[in-house]
Amino acid sequence: MDYLEIWEKAKEELKEIGLPYSMWIEPLQPVSFDNNNMLLVTAHALAPQLIKSQHNDKMLSALKHATNTDASYKIFYDEDYAQKYQKEKKKELLTRKKQPTKEEIMMNNLAQMQSSANLNLKYKFSNFVVGENNRMAHAVAMTVAQNPAKKYNPLFIYGASGLGKTHLMQAIGHYIIFNKPKLKVKYIKTEEYFNELIKNLQTGGNDKTNRMDKFRQKYRNVDVLLIDDIQFLESKTFTMEEIFHTFDTLHNNNKQIVITSDRLPKDIPTLPDRLRTRFEMGIMVDLTPPDFETRVAILKNLAEMSGINAEFSVYEYIANNFVNNVRELEGAFNKVSAFADIEKTDLTLEFAKKVLKCEEQSKQITIFDIVEKTAKFYEVTVDDFLSSARNQKVSNARRVAVYVARELTKMSFEAIGEYLNKKHTTMLYSYDKIKTDMKTDRELENSVKEIIKQIKG
Ligand code: ADP
Ligand code: MG
């Protein structure tokens, strides 16, 4: 029997689940059946977790009956497939005689809206764990979602990489699509916007003006524009100009704008004042690394979503070892659970340790460690660091410490500046200088590596 037949047979049995069957199971596309493992593709980002957590037993039993073996299965979400599926589904709805059910229409409409808005189904408020580090940002984002273009416009969310900016921004989009379906939402990464713009500009031909008009309309003809990672604009003057006009058009027409960035507008070099003041005119909220409790809560939420059960000490172990970046925190958990899945073992602390091999001491790196180790490396004192001494040796050591602090702790430039008793612009300059110099100065690069090694211990 080939995999298509197996899946057809299994589907017969799965139909009895009722409505969830037509929503989640029926759209699954079989890809292969190897080593007793059925590989399926889905167009719904949430389907893999949802099926695993709610219909796992049914899936396993249907596959068992269809194959007469203890077959397992794996479901992948695939964007290309998602697009193709949505197109076909739409065509089918349009052409077939039978009236689609209300649920089908609703699901289809939502899927359509979500994919045209460019959102990832995982990034919703319901999947966002609130802790001290993001309480304010979450509350403001929720207010914006409930009152688009009424209260805070623009909303500017900033913070280091992997702390939930994109998640929070898209959660606003999902909320509006679900609750105010008349509003048109668009999510765009600044880098993709830039690439699209360049492509439009570089292609010649007579319809260039036309094309540019279309391009502009696409982003100016919406009710909610979500612009992710605006720091990418740095020095891209033409794109800045476009964003500037798009911003003004939307803002003047009372449309909501949400922007994310890994730093404050004033820390994006070469951002012109007229853009900076616009970005600052609404509200600015920051995201910082989550504390231990929040990290554990994020992991438990992730496990619940994926229908995974782990020993509590596994969450603690991972939360202790991945402190500054939620993406890495989640990555560690996903790795452990994928390995456990493959080896068909329970998720125990021992297993997690074997997979992740984190160094045992897992202390959080503090700015003090960094200053101390860097000072020692360059044979200066900690007092020199905090003083206003400007001799080359001290200045250089100080700049390296700023660079390392930013790399290892993701502290803001303000926070580093506060500690070192210096202006945040100086901190920013120090960071950029070391980063640039390291590209050409091998000795500096090695020193930085050595210092980082010593700090990590
Ligand atoms: P950023 O855009 O700031 O780099 P993302 O929004 O991409 O970060 O978040 C990285 C990962 O961490 C995503 O998978 C996101 O779902 C997850 N994440 C971040 N913060 C939270 C949170 N508070 N609760 C749940 N998941 C979170
Ligand atoms: Mg992001």
Tab-separated table of C-alpha atoms and ligand atoms in Angstrom:
chain	number	residue	atom	x	y	z
A	1	MET	CA	0.000	0.000	0.000
A	2	ASP	CA	1.419	3.394	-0.784
A	3	TYR	CA	1.268	6.414	1.460
A	4	LEU	CA	-1.712	7.939	-0.348
A	5	GLU	CA	-3.806	4.870	0.229
A	6	ILE	CA	-2.698	4.595	3.833
A	7	TRP	CA	-3.725	8.145	4.460
A	8	GLU	CA	-7.071	7.714	2.700
A	9	LYS	CA	-7.772	4.733	4.903
A	10	ALA	CA	-6.712	6.530	8.076
A	11	LYS	CA	-8.899	9.491	7.155
A	12	GLU	CA	-11.986	7.289	7.063
A	13	GLU	CA	-11.508	6.524	10.722
A	14	LEU	CA	-10.595	10.097	11.635
A	15	LYS	CA	-13.791	11.525	10.195
A	16	GLU	CA	-15.638	10.616	13.335
A	17	ILE	CA	-13.911	13.462	15.210
A	18	GLY	CA	-16.503	15.793	13.692
A	19	LEU	CA	-15.924	19.459	12.943
A	20	PRO	CA	-12.224	19.500	13.895
A	21	TYR	CA	-11.751	16.890	11.208
A	22	SER	CA	-12.751	19.203	8.373
A	23	MET	CA	-10.809	22.082	9.888
A	24	TRP	CA	-7.533	20.388	10.695
A	25	ILE	CA	-7.254	16.813	9.468
A	26	GLU	CA	-8.861	16.858	6.069
A	27	PRO	CA	-6.566	19.610	4.685
A	28	LEU	CA	-3.462	17.618	5.672
A	29	GLN	CA	-1.466	16.508	2.667
A	30	PRO	CA	0.459	13.218	2.876
A	31	VAL	CA	4.053	13.459	1.670
A	32	SER	CA	5.658	10.129	2.445
A	33	PHE	CA	5.527	7.041	4.593
A	34	ASP	CA	9.017	5.867	5.555
A	35	ASN	CA	10.244	3.898	8.549
A	36	ASN	CA	6.695	3.630	9.796
A	37	ASN	CA	6.422	7.375	9.902
A	38	MET	CA	3.739	9.272	8.022
A	39	LEU	CA	4.855	12.718	6.957
A	40	LEU	CA	2.071	15.253	6.482
A	41	VAL	CA	2.023	18.900	5.451
A	42	THR	CA	-0.451	21.495	6.636
A	43	ALA	CA	-1.492	24.978	5.600
A	44	HIS	CA	-2.325	26.018	9.153
A	45	ALA	CA	0.562	27.191	11.301
A	46	LEU	CA	-1.153	25.963	14.445
A	47	ALA	CA	-2.230	22.565	13.148
A	48	PRO	CA	0.906	20.608	14.140
A	49	GLN	CA	0.610	21.574	17.807
A	50	LEU	CA	-3.140	21.422	17.872
A	51	ILE	CA	-3.431	17.962	16.364
A	52	LYS	CA	-0.653	16.640	18.562
A	53	SER	CA	-2.209	18.012	21.716
A	54	GLN	CA	-5.864	17.233	21.004
A	55	HIS	CA	-6.124	14.415	18.516
A	56	ASN	CA	-2.899	12.494	18.954
A	57	ASP	CA	-4.519	9.266	20.167
A	58	LYS	CA	-6.985	9.267	17.300
A	59	MET	CA	-4.231	9.885	14.759
A	60	LEU	CA	-2.079	7.070	16.112
A	61	SER	CA	-4.942	4.620	16.260
A	62	ALA	CA	-6.145	5.468	12.735
A	63	LEU	CA	-2.613	4.981	11.384
A	64	LYS	CA	-2.259	1.761	13.321
A	65	HIS	CA	-5.419	0.363	11.813
A	66	ALA	CA	-4.499	1.549	8.348
A	67	THR	CA	-1.020	0.005	8.405
A	68	ASN	CA	-1.271	-2.806	10.981
A	69	THR	CA	1.852	-1.404	12.636
A	70	ASP	CA	2.671	1.087	15.361
A	71	ALA	CA	3.099	3.895	12.910
A	72	SER	CA	4.012	7.400	14.003
A	73	TYR	CA	3.439	10.671	12.197
A	74	LYS	CA	4.954	14.118	11.837
A	75	ILE	CA	3.151	17.242	10.654
A	76	PHE	CA	4.962	20.159	9.069
A	77	TYR	CA	3.669	23.627	8.415
A	78	ASP	CA	4.749	24.879	5.026
A	79	GLU	CA	4.107	28.379	3.707
A	80	ASP	CA	4.147	27.467	0.031
A	81	TYR	CA	1.696	24.717	0.625
A	82	ALA	CA	-0.408	27.088	2.695
A	83	GLN	CA	-0.683	29.528	-0.192
A	84	LYS	CA	-1.486	26.847	-2.707
A	85	TYR	CA	-4.101	25.352	-0.440
A	86	GLN	CA	-5.794	28.672	0.158
A	87	LYS	CA	-5.989	29.346	-3.579
A	88	GLU	CA	-7.506	25.943	-4.296
A	89	LYS	CA	-9.907	26.192	-1.430
A	90	LYS	CA	-11.141	29.537	-2.686
A	91	LYS	CA	-11.626	28.201	-6.194
A	92	GLU	CA	-13.477	25.233	-4.790
A	93	LEU	CA	-15.761	27.428	-2.738
A	94	LEU	CA	-16.537	29.509	-5.793
A	95	THR	CA	-17.205	26.653	-8.186
A	96	ARG	CA	-18.907	23.918	-6.273
A	97	LYS	CA	-22.661	23.639	-6.134
A	98	LYS	CA	-23.038	22.662	-2.512
A	99	GLN	CA	-23.284	25.598	-0.125
A	100	PRO	CA	-20.255	25.749	2.138
A	101	THR	CA	-20.967	25.599	5.847
A	102	LYS	CA	-20.721	28.715	7.972
A	103	GLU	CA	-17.604	27.381	9.680
A	104	GLU	CA	-15.937	26.737	6.366
A	105	ILE	CA	-16.622	30.257	5.172
A	106	MET	CA	-15.404	31.735	8.419
A	107	MET	CA	-12.237	29.662	8.487
A	108	ASN	CA	-11.543	30.440	4.890
A	109	ASN	CA	-12.071	34.159	5.309
A	110	LEU	CA	-9.831	34.292	8.335
A	111	ALA	CA	-7.139	32.301	6.590
A	112	GLN	CA	-7.367	34.614	3.589
A	113	MET	CA	-7.170	37.738	5.691
A	114	GLN	CA	-4.347	36.412	7.759
A	115	SER	CA	-2.269	35.419	4.796
A	116	SER	CA	-2.832	38.695	2.973
A	117	ALA	CA	-1.879	40.552	6.149
A	118	ASN	CA	1.270	38.417	6.227
A	119	LEU	CA	0.890	37.187	9.808
A	120	ASN	CA	2.133	34.061	11.568
A	121	LEU	CA	-0.609	32.289	13.488
A	122	LYS	CA	1.639	31.561	16.436
A	123	TYR	CA	2.113	35.218	17.240
A	124	LYS	CA	-1.076	35.954	19.109
A	125	PHE	CA	-1.827	37.559	22.456
A	126	SER	CA	-3.064	34.203	23.724
A	127	ASN	CA	0.423	32.738	23.220
A	128	PHE	CA	2.258	35.697	24.712
A	129	VAL	CA	3.384	35.181	28.298
A	130	VAL	CA	3.246	38.358	30.360
A	131	GLY	CA	5.991	39.032	32.914
A	132	GLU	CA	7.603	42.056	34.522
A	133	ASN	CA	9.822	42.492	31.482
A	134	ASN	CA	6.962	43.047	29.067
A	135	ARG	CA	3.949	44.011	31.178
A	136	MET	CA	3.896	47.609	29.998
A	137	ALA	CA	4.545	46.773	26.341
A	138	HIS	CA	1.847	44.120	26.422
A	139	ALA	CA	-0.716	46.451	28.000
A	140	VAL	CA	-0.037	49.204	25.486
A	141	ALA	CA	-0.129	46.760	22.564
A	142	MET	CA	-3.476	45.456	23.779
A	143	THR	CA	-4.817	49.014	24.053
A	144	VAL	CA	-3.708	49.731	20.499
A	145	ALA	CA	-5.325	46.503	19.282
A	146	GLN	CA	-8.592	47.456	20.962
A	147	ASN	CA	-8.511	51.089	19.850
A	148	PRO	CA	-6.517	51.326	16.650
A	149	ALA	CA	-5.558	54.895	15.741
A	150	LYS	CA	-7.370	56.224	18.794
A	151	LYS	CA	-4.875	56.218	21.610
A	152	TYR	CA	-1.254	55.628	20.816
A	153	ASN	CA	-0.130	56.389	17.314
A	154	PRO	CA	2.443	55.385	16.342
A	155	LEU	CA	3.291	52.634	18.780
A	156	PHE	CA	7.053	52.140	18.828
A	157	ILE	CA	8.239	48.850	20.397
A	158	TYR	CA	11.966	48.485	20.982
A	159	GLY	CA	14.293	45.933	22.548
A	160	ALA	CA	17.087	43.512	21.716
A	161	SER	CA	16.653	40.605	19.340
A	162	GLY	CA	14.545	37.628	20.396
A	163	LEU	CA	12.495	39.358	23.088
A	164	GLY	CA	9.073	39.247	21.470
A	165	LYS	CA	8.794	42.430	19.380
A	166	THR	CA	7.543	40.673	16.262
A	167	HIS	CA	5.270	38.469	18.338
A	168	LEU	CA	3.630	41.413	20.071
A	169	MET	CA	3.321	43.399	16.862
A	170	GLN	CA	1.642	40.551	14.990
A	171	ALA	CA	-0.601	39.861	17.977
A	172	ILE	CA	-2.046	43.338	17.397
A	173	GLY	CA	-2.658	42.370	13.762
A	174	HIS	CA	-4.414	39.105	14.624
A	175	TYR	CA	-6.548	40.770	17.248
A	176	ILE	CA	-7.761	43.394	14.794
A	177	ILE	CA	-8.436	40.846	12.050
A	178	PHE	CA	-10.533	38.768	14.432
A	179	ASN	CA	-12.370	41.572	16.161
A	180	LYS	CA	-12.569	44.317	13.552
A	181	PRO	CA	-12.646	42.396	10.296
A	182	LYS	CA	-13.443	45.499	8.271
A	183	LEU	CA	-10.040	46.992	8.980
A	184	LYS	CA	-7.236	46.183	6.600
A	185	VAL	CA	-4.014	45.095	8.286
A	186	LYS	CA	-0.600	44.817	6.705
A	187	TYR	CA	2.608	43.512	8.237
A	188	ILE	CA	5.949	44.217	6.586
A	189	LYS	CA	9.574	43.628	7.437
A	190	THR	CA	11.595	46.762	6.691
A	191	GLU	CA	14.155	44.703	4.815
A	192	GLU	CA	11.521	43.230	2.510
A	193	TYR	CA	9.977	46.636	1.973
A	194	PHE	CA	13.422	47.908	0.991
A	195	ASN	CA	13.998	44.996	-1.418
A	196	GLU	CA	10.622	45.433	-3.011
A	197	LEU	CA	11.216	49.123	-3.449
A	198	ILE	CA	14.630	48.592	-5.027
A	199	LYS	CA	13.231	45.996	-7.383
A	200	ASN	CA	10.538	48.402	-8.491
A	201	LEU	CA	13.064	51.132	-9.045
A	202	GLN	CA	15.564	49.022	-10.932
A	203	THR	CA	13.180	47.471	-13.405
A	204	GLY	CA	12.907	49.822	-16.346
A	205	GLY	CA	10.057	50.183	-18.811
A	206	ASN	CA	7.283	52.620	-19.409
A	207	ASP	CA	5.058	51.503	-16.618
A	208	LYS	CA	7.558	52.403	-13.915
A	209	THR	CA	5.436	55.258	-12.597
A	210	ASN	CA	2.484	52.975	-12.571
A	211	ARG	CA	4.372	50.328	-10.688
A	212	MET	CA	5.608	52.769	-8.080
A	213	ASP	CA	2.053	54.024	-7.630
A	214	LYS	CA	0.857	50.500	-7.043
A	215	PHE	CA	3.656	49.831	-4.630
A	216	ARG	CA	2.796	52.956	-2.653
A	217	GLN	CA	-0.916	52.214	-2.623
A	218	LYS	CA	-0.250	48.784	-1.211
A	219	TYR	CA	1.108	50.314	1.978
A	220	ARG	CA	-0.898	53.535	2.090
A	221	ASN	CA	-4.235	51.939	1.479
A	222	VAL	CA	-4.476	50.116	4.810
A	223	ASP	CA	-5.931	50.816	8.243
A	224	VAL	CA	-3.141	49.291	10.266
A	225	LEU	CA	0.467	49.162	9.095
A	226	LEU	CA	2.937	47.054	11.064
A	227	ILE	CA	6.577	47.844	10.205
A	228	ASP	CA	9.066	45.397	11.711
A	229	ASP	CA	12.762	46.068	12.419
A	230	ILE	CA	12.900	49.687	11.326
A	231	GLN	CA	16.562	49.921	12.409
A	232	PHE	CA	17.265	48.309	9.051
A	233	LEU	CA	16.588	51.716	7.474
A	234	GLU	CA	19.963	52.947	8.654
A	235	SER	CA	21.496	55.033	5.842
A	236	LYS	CA	18.981	53.896	3.239
A	237	THR	CA	17.902	57.386	2.389
A	238	PHE	CA	15.531	56.655	-0.430
A	239	THR	CA	13.628	54.048	1.575
A	240	MET	CA	13.471	56.530	4.454
A	241	GLU	CA	11.900	59.031	2.116
A	242	GLU	CA	9.241	56.510	1.054
A	243	ILE	CA	8.519	55.486	4.632
A	244	PHE	CA	8.283	59.134	5.575
A	245	HIS	CA	5.524	59.799	3.039
A	246	THR	CA	3.743	56.553	3.820
A	247	PHE	CA	3.860	57.445	7.499
A	248	ASP	CA	2.414	60.892	6.907
A	249	THR	CA	-0.315	59.672	4.593
A	250	LEU	CA	-1.439	57.060	7.097
A	251	HIS	CA	-1.096	59.243	10.149
A	252	ASN	CA	-2.950	62.147	8.571
A	253	ASN	CA	-5.766	59.803	7.634
A	254	ASN	CA	-5.957	58.569	11.174
A	255	LYS	CA	-4.602	55.082	10.500
A	256	GLN	CA	-2.686	53.061	13.070
A	257	ILE	CA	1.066	52.552	12.681
A	258	VAL	CA	3.128	50.138	14.771
A	259	ILE	CA	6.907	50.058	14.494
A	260	THR	CA	9.529	47.798	16.047
A	261	SER	CA	13.250	48.381	16.347
A	262	ASP	CA	16.183	46.948	18.235
A	263	ARG	CA	16.943	50.431	19.543
A	264	LEU	CA	15.443	53.867	20.124
A	265	PRO	CA	14.924	56.155	17.127
A	266	LYS	CA	17.669	58.476	18.364
A	267	ASP	CA	20.118	55.562	18.233
A	268	ILE	CA	19.521	54.768	14.583
A	269	PRO	CA	22.417	56.547	12.864
A	270	THR	CA	21.523	58.891	10.028
A	271	LEU	CA	17.808	58.740	10.738
A	272	PRO	CA	16.668	62.253	9.811
A	273	ASP	CA	15.049	64.365	12.514
A	274	ARG	CA	11.743	64.581	10.712
A	275	LEU	CA	11.417	60.776	10.823
A	276	ARG	CA	12.766	60.485	14.353
A	277	THR	CA	10.280	63.011	15.719
A	278	ARG	CA	7.441	61.184	13.986
A	279	PHE	CA	8.473	57.833	15.426
A	280	GLU	CA	8.629	59.443	18.856
A	281	MET	CA	5.325	61.287	18.697
A	282	GLY	CA	3.110	58.412	19.890
A	283	ILE	CA	4.297	56.069	22.590
A	284	MET	CA	7.550	54.132	22.958
A	285	VAL	CA	7.671	50.931	25.015
A	286	ASP	CA	10.562	48.554	25.552
A	287	LEU	CA	10.991	44.818	26.012
A	288	THR	CA	13.756	43.509	28.265
A	289	PRO	CA	14.896	39.930	28.939
A	290	PRO	CA	12.374	37.939	30.989
A	291	ASP	CA	13.144	36.945	34.580
A	292	PHE	CA	13.464	33.308	35.616
A	293	GLU	CA	9.794	32.808	36.446
A	294	THR	CA	8.665	34.258	33.145
A	295	ARG	CA	11.164	32.101	31.262
A	296	VAL	CA	9.750	29.003	32.917
A	297	ALA	CA	6.207	30.165	32.089
A	298	ILE	CA	7.173	30.700	28.443
A	299	LEU	CA	8.580	27.170	28.242
A	300	LYS	CA	5.503	25.657	29.880
A	301	ASN	CA	3.268	27.530	27.483
A	302	LEU	CA	5.302	26.281	24.548
A	303	ALA	CA	5.117	22.710	25.839
A	304	GLU	CA	1.367	22.974	26.298
A	305	MET	CA	0.947	24.307	22.780
A	306	SER	CA	2.884	21.396	21.360
A	307	GLY	CA	1.220	18.830	23.599
A	308	ILE	CA	4.498	17.918	25.263
A	309	ASN	CA	4.996	16.804	28.834
A	310	ALA	CA	8.355	17.386	30.461
A	311	GLU	CA	9.720	17.040	33.981
A	312	PHE	CA	9.555	20.395	35.744
A	313	SER	CA	13.323	20.328	36.254
A	314	VAL	CA	13.708	20.401	32.458
A	315	TYR	CA	12.042	23.808	32.309
A	316	GLU	CA	14.189	25.018	35.165
A	317	TYR	CA	17.346	23.713	33.581
A	318	ILE	CA	16.661	25.404	30.249
A	319	ALA	CA	15.443	28.619	31.908
A	320	ASN	CA	18.664	28.734	33.900
A	321	ASN	CA	20.835	28.364	30.861
A	322	PHE	CA	19.124	30.586	28.298
A	323	VAL	CA	18.589	33.919	29.917
A	324	ASN	CA	18.790	36.752	27.439
A	325	ASN	CA	16.858	35.706	24.408
A	326	VAL	CA	13.445	34.049	24.196
A	327	ARG	CA	14.145	32.762	20.707
A	328	GLU	CA	17.162	30.831	22.003
A	329	LEU	CA	15.189	29.710	25.047
A	330	GLU	CA	12.496	28.265	22.805
A	331	GLY	CA	15.092	26.866	20.413
A	332	ALA	CA	16.678	24.892	23.247
A	333	PHE	CA	13.339	23.445	24.270
A	334	ASN	CA	12.397	22.583	20.700
A	335	LYS	CA	15.692	20.834	20.229
A	336	VAL	CA	15.251	18.735	23.346
A	337	SER	CA	11.688	17.795	22.473
A	338	ALA	CA	12.556	16.946	18.871
A	339	PHE	CA	15.352	14.659	20.056
A	340	ALA	CA	13.076	13.047	22.624
A	341	ASP	CA	10.544	12.506	19.869
A	342	ILE	CA	13.073	10.839	17.594
A	343	GLU	CA	14.505	8.657	20.333
A	344	LYS	CA	11.040	8.011	21.729
A	345	THR	CA	12.095	8.762	25.295
A	346	ASP	CA	10.606	10.847	28.089
A	347	LEU	CA	11.705	14.428	28.528
A	348	THR	CA	13.765	14.080	31.677
A	349	LEU	CA	16.380	16.393	33.130
A	350	GLU	CA	19.040	13.853	32.361
A	351	PHE	CA	17.975	13.710	28.728
A	352	ALA	CA	17.860	17.519	28.401
A	353	LYS	CA	21.376	17.751	29.838
A	354	LYS	CA	22.622	15.152	27.412
A	355	VAL	CA	21.168	17.005	24.437
A	356	LEU	CA	22.011	20.585	25.381
A	357	LYS	CA	25.272	20.015	27.222
A	358	CYS	CA	25.080	23.448	28.834
A	359	GLU	CA	27.951	24.332	31.046
A	360	GLU	CA	27.014	23.453	34.559
A	361	GLN	CA	27.509	26.801	36.195
A	362	SER	CA	24.920	28.926	34.575
A	363	LYS	CA	25.347	32.246	36.299
A	364	GLN	CA	23.889	35.284	34.657
A	365	ILE	CA	26.593	37.486	33.213
A	366	THR	CA	26.598	40.915	34.818
A	367	ILE	CA	28.090	44.164	33.625
A	368	PHE	CA	30.341	43.985	36.649
A	369	ASP	CA	31.898	40.688	35.453
A	370	ILE	CA	32.472	42.281	32.103
A	371	VAL	CA	34.119	45.422	33.405
A	372	GLU	CA	36.281	43.455	35.814
A	373	LYS	CA	37.514	40.948	33.240
A	374	THR	CA	38.058	43.542	30.525
A	375	ALA	CA	39.973	45.827	32.894
A	376	LYS	CA	42.172	42.936	33.932
A	377	PHE	CA	42.814	41.933	30.351
A	378	TYR	CA	43.993	45.423	29.437
A	379	GLU	CA	45.820	45.902	32.726
A	380	VAL	CA	43.841	48.896	33.862
A	381	THR	CA	41.669	49.271	36.961
A	382	VAL	CA	37.916	49.298	37.341
A	383	ASP	CA	38.230	52.836	38.698
A	384	ASP	CA	39.913	53.905	35.465
A	385	PHE	CA	36.855	52.655	33.647
A	386	LEU	CA	34.435	54.722	35.606
A	387	SER	CA	36.662	57.818	35.630
A	388	SER	CA	36.828	60.327	32.838
A	389	ALA	CA	40.359	59.232	31.911
A	390	ARG	CA	40.841	59.571	28.203
A	391	ASN	CA	44.225	57.982	27.582
A	392	GLN	CA	44.185	55.530	24.750
A	393	LYS	CA	44.624	52.373	26.771
A	394	VAL	CA	41.696	53.121	29.067
A	395	SER	CA	39.466	54.426	26.281
A	396	ASN	CA	40.049	51.359	24.196
A	397	ALA	CA	39.406	48.992	27.098
A	398	ARG	CA	36.231	50.876	27.938
A	399	ARG	CA	34.973	50.643	24.375
A	400	VAL	CA	35.631	46.918	24.310
A	401	ALA	CA	33.687	46.527	27.553
A	402	VAL	CA	30.731	48.358	26.015
A	403	TYR	CA	30.859	46.100	22.986
A	404	VAL	CA	31.055	42.959	25.082
A	405	ALA	CA	28.271	44.147	27.403
A	406	ARG	CA	26.003	44.752	24.466
A	407	GLU	CA	26.835	41.360	22.964
A	408	LEU	CA	26.556	39.291	26.126
A	409	THR	CA	23.867	41.020	28.144
A	410	LYS	CA	21.725	42.898	25.630
A	411	MET	CA	21.618	45.795	28.088
A	412	SER	CA	20.425	49.022	26.518
A	413	PHE	CA	23.008	51.701	25.736
A	414	GLU	CA	21.353	53.834	28.412
A	415	ALA	CA	21.820	51.150	31.039
A	416	ILE	CA	25.461	50.566	30.102
A	417	GLY	CA	26.054	54.305	30.066
A	418	GLU	CA	24.503	54.666	33.482
A	419	TYR	CA	26.804	52.044	34.870
A	420	LEU	CA	29.939	53.445	33.261
A	421	ASN	CA	28.967	57.001	34.039
A	422	LYS	CA	28.933	58.035	30.374
A	423	LYS	CA	26.439	59.371	27.879
A	424	HIS	CA	24.489	56.793	25.938
A	425	THR	CA	25.581	58.312	22.620
A	426	THR	CA	29.183	57.658	23.676
A	427	MET	CA	28.217	54.067	24.387
A	428	LEU	CA	26.637	53.732	21.005
A	429	TYR	CA	29.690	55.183	19.313
A	430	SER	CA	31.979	52.830	21.272
A	431	TYR	CA	29.966	49.814	20.256
A	432	ASP	CA	29.905	50.728	16.576
A	433	LYS	CA	33.606	51.554	16.564
A	434	ILE	CA	34.666	48.207	18.010
A	435	LYS	CA	32.282	46.365	15.745
A	436	THR	CA	33.717	48.094	12.681
A	437	ASP	CA	37.343	47.922	13.767
A	438	MET	CA	37.092	44.217	14.477
A	439	LYS	CA	36.419	43.576	10.843
A	440	THR	CA	39.905	44.695	9.883
A	441	ASP	CA	41.890	44.458	13.111
A	442	ARG	CA	42.681	40.802	13.782
A	443	GLU	CA	44.403	41.506	17.097
A	444	LEU	CA	41.403	43.366	18.418
A	445	GLU	CA	39.118	40.590	17.289
A	446	ASN	CA	41.211	38.002	19.134
A	447	SER	CA	41.303	40.114	22.280
A	448	VAL	CA	37.533	40.454	22.282
A	449	LYS	CA	37.130	36.718	21.790
A	450	GLU	CA	39.530	36.002	24.623
A	451	ILE	CA	37.729	38.390	26.981
A	452	ILE	CA	34.372	36.829	26.167
A	453	LYS	CA	35.843	33.405	26.836
A	454	GLN	CA	37.139	34.536	30.220
A	455	ILE	CA	33.815	36.091	31.170
A	456	LYS	CA	31.883	32.993	30.266
A	457	GLY	CA	34.422	31.148	32.442
B	1	ADP	P1	12.019	39.824	18.239
B	1	ADP	O1	11.098	40.256	17.145
B	1	ADP	O2	12.051	40.776	19.391
B	1	ADP	O3	13.386	39.479	17.759
B	1	ADP	P2	10.235	37.559	18.365
B	1	ADP	O4	8.944	38.278	18.509
B	1	ADP	O5	10.555	36.981	17.044
B	1	ADP	O6	11.435	38.491	18.853
B	1	ADP	O7	10.306	36.425	19.483
B	1	ADP	C1	11.216	35.339	19.414
B	1	ADP	C2	10.508	34.074	19.850
B	1	ADP	O8	10.216	34.147	21.227
B	1	ADP	C3	9.171	33.881	19.142
B	1	ADP	O9	8.997	32.524	18.861
B	1	ADP	C4	8.149	34.353	20.167
B	1	ADP	O10	6.922	33.665	20.021
B	1	ADP	C5	8.828	34.017	21.458
B	1	ADP	N1	8.458	34.929	22.566
B	1	ADP	C6	9.043	36.104	22.860
B	1	ADP	N2	8.476	36.663	23.935
B	1	ADP	C7	7.497	35.827	24.321
B	1	ADP	C8	6.528	35.833	25.380
B	1	ADP	N3	6.470	36.835	26.267
B	1	ADP	N4	5.680	34.793	25.467
B	1	ADP	C9	5.739	33.772	24.586
B	1	ADP	N5	6.615	33.704	23.580
B	1	ADP	C10	7.486	34.707	23.443
B	2	MG	MG	11.505	40.416	15.137
